[in-house]
Coordinates of C-alpha atoms and ligand atoms in Angstrom, one line a residue:
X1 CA -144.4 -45.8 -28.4
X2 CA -144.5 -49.7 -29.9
X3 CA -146.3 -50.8 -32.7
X4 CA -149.0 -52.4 -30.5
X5 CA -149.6 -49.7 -28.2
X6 CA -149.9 -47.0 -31.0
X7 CA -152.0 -49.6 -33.2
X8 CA -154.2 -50.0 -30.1
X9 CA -154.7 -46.9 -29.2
X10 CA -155.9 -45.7 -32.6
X11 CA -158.3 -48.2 -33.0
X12 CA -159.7 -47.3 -29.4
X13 CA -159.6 -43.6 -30.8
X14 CA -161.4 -44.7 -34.3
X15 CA -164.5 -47.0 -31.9
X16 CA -165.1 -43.1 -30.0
X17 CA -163.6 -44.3 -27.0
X18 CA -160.8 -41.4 -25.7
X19 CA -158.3 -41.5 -22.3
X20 CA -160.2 -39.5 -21.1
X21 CA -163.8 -41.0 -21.1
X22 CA -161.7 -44.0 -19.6
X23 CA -160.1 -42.0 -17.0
X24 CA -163.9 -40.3 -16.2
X25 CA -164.7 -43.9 -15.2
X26 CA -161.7 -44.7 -12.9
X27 CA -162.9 -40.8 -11.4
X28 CA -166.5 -42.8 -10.6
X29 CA -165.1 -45.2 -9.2
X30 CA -162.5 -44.4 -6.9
X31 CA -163.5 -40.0 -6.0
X32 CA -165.5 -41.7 -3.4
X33 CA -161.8 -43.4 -1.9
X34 CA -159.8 -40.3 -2.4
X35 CA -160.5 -36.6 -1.0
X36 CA -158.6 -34.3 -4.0
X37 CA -158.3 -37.2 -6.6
X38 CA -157.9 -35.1 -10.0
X39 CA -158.6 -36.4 -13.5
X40 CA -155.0 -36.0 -14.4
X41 CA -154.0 -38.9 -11.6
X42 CA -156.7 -40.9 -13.4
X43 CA -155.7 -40.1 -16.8
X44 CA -152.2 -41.0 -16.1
X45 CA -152.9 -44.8 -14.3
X46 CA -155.1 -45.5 -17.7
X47 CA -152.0 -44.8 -19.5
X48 CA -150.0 -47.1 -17.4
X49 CA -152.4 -49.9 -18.0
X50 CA -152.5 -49.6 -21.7
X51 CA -148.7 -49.4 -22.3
X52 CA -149.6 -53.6 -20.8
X53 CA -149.1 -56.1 -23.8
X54 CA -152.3 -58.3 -23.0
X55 CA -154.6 -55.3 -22.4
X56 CA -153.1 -54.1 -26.1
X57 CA -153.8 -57.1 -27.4
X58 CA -157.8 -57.5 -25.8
X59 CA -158.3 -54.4 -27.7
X60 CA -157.0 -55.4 -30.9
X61 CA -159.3 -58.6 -30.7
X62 CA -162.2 -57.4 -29.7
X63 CA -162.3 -55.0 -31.5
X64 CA -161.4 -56.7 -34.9
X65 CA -164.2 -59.2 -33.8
X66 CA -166.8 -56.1 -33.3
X67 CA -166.1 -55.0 -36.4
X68 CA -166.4 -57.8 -38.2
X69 CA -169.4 -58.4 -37.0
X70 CA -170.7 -54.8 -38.0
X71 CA -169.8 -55.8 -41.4
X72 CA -171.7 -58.9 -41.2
X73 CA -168.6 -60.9 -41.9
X74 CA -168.5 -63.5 -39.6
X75 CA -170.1 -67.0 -39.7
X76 CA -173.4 -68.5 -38.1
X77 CA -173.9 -68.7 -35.6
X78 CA -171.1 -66.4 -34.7
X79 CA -172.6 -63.1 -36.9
X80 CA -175.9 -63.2 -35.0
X81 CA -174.6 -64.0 -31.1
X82 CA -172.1 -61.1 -31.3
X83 CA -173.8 -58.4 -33.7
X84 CA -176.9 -59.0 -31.3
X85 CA -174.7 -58.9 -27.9
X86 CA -176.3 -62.0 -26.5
X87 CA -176.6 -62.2 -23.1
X88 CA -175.4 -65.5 -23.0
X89 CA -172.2 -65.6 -24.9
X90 CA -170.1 -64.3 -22.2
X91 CA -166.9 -64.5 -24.5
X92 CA -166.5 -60.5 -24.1
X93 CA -166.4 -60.6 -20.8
X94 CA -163.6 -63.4 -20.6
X95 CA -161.4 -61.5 -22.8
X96 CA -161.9 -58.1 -20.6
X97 CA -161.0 -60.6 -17.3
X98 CA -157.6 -61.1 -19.4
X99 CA -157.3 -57.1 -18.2
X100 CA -158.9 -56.7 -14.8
X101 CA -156.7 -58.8 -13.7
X102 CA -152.9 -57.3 -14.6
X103 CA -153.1 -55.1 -10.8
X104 CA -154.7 -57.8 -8.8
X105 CA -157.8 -59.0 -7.9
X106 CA -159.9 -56.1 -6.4
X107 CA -160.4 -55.4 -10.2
X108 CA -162.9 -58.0 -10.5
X109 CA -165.2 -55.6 -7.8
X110 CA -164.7 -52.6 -9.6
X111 CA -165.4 -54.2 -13.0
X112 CA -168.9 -56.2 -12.0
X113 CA -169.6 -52.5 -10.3
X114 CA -169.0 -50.1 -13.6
X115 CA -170.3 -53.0 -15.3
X116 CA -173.6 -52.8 -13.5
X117 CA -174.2 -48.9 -13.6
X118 CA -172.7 -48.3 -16.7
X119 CA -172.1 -44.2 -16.4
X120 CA -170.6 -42.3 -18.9
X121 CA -169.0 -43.6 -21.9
X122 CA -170.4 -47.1 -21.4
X123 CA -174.2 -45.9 -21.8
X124 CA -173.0 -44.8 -24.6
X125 CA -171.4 -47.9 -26.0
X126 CA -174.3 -49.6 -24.7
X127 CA -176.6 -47.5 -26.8
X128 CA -178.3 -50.9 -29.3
X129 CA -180.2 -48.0 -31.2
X130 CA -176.8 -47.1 -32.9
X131 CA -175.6 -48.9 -36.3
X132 CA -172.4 -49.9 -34.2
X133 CA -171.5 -53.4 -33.0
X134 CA -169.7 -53.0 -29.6
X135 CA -169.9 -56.2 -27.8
X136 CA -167.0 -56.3 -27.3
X137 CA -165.4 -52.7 -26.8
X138 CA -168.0 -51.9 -23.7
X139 CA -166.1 -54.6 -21.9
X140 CA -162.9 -53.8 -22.4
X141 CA -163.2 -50.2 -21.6
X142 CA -165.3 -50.9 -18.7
X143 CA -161.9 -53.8 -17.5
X144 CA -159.2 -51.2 -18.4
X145 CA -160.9 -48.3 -15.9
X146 CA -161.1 -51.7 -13.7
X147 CA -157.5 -52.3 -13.9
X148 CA -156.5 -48.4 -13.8
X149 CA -158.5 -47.6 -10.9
X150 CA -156.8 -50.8 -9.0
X151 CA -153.7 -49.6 -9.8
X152 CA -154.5 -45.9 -8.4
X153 CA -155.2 -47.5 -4.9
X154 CA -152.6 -49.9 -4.9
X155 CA -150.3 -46.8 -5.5
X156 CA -151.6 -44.6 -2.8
X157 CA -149.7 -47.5 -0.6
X158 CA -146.8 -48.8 -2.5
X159 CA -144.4 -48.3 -5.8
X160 CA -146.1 -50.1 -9.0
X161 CA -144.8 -50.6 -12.2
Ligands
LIG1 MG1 -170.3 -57.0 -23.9

């Protein structure tokens, strides 16, 4: 495994964010597609998208920037937009579009979807009562089960890398 993948992956571990809470959201979304869909054929297209060099390095980012901003080490008007997860700032979702994106565009569906009902892991992110800034890490994880669950349909009809 290559610096940035293992780097990326820790830091994913370290925020409380595991495969497998990323693979129970590509389950969500696409159980409904596929009679006999396992958690195993989910686990393994989350791997796949995180060995991708841009999705390693939206993690890395936003995650630097959330905790940053947890510290309180940023600068006005920077501190209070992202430790409060303003609405209106919209930066975290541009970095997770750098992600839905990598296995084509019917990411963008599944991403405003999850996005939306937030189940599992992402209630949890999006908990505000917590001392945790995750402005950022909510929409990443929330692109990479995007991009994963993409590429599980695409490869029920052709060879992906
Ligand atoms: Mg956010």
């Amino acid at each position: 495994m290559k610096g940035l993948e293992k780097k990326s992956r820790e830091w994913l571990e370290e925020r409380g964010v595991s495969v497998k809470d990323i693979a129970e959201l590509v389950y969500f979304l696409q159980s409904p597609y596929h009679d006999n869909l396992t958690l195993e054929e989910c686990i393994y297209n989350v791997e796949k998208v995180l060995k991708k060099r841009e999705v390693q390095n939206a993690i890395l980012t936003g995650i630097q920037l959330d905790i940053l901003a947890e510290k309180g080490m940023l600068e006005e008007p920077l501190q209070t937009t992202i430790a409060n997860d303003e609405g209106l700032y919209g930066v975290d979702e541009v970095i997770a579009l750098s992600i839905i994106n990598v296995y084509g565009s019917i990411g963008f569906t599944n991403y405003g979807y999850i996005d939306k009902q937030k189940p599992g892991i992402l209630k949890k992110l999006n908990d505000k009562s917590s001392d945790f800034c995750h402005t950022f890490l909510d929409d990443i994880v929330g692109a990479i089960a995007a991009a994963a669950s993409s590429r599980l349909a695409h490869s029920y009809d052709e060879e992906i890398d």
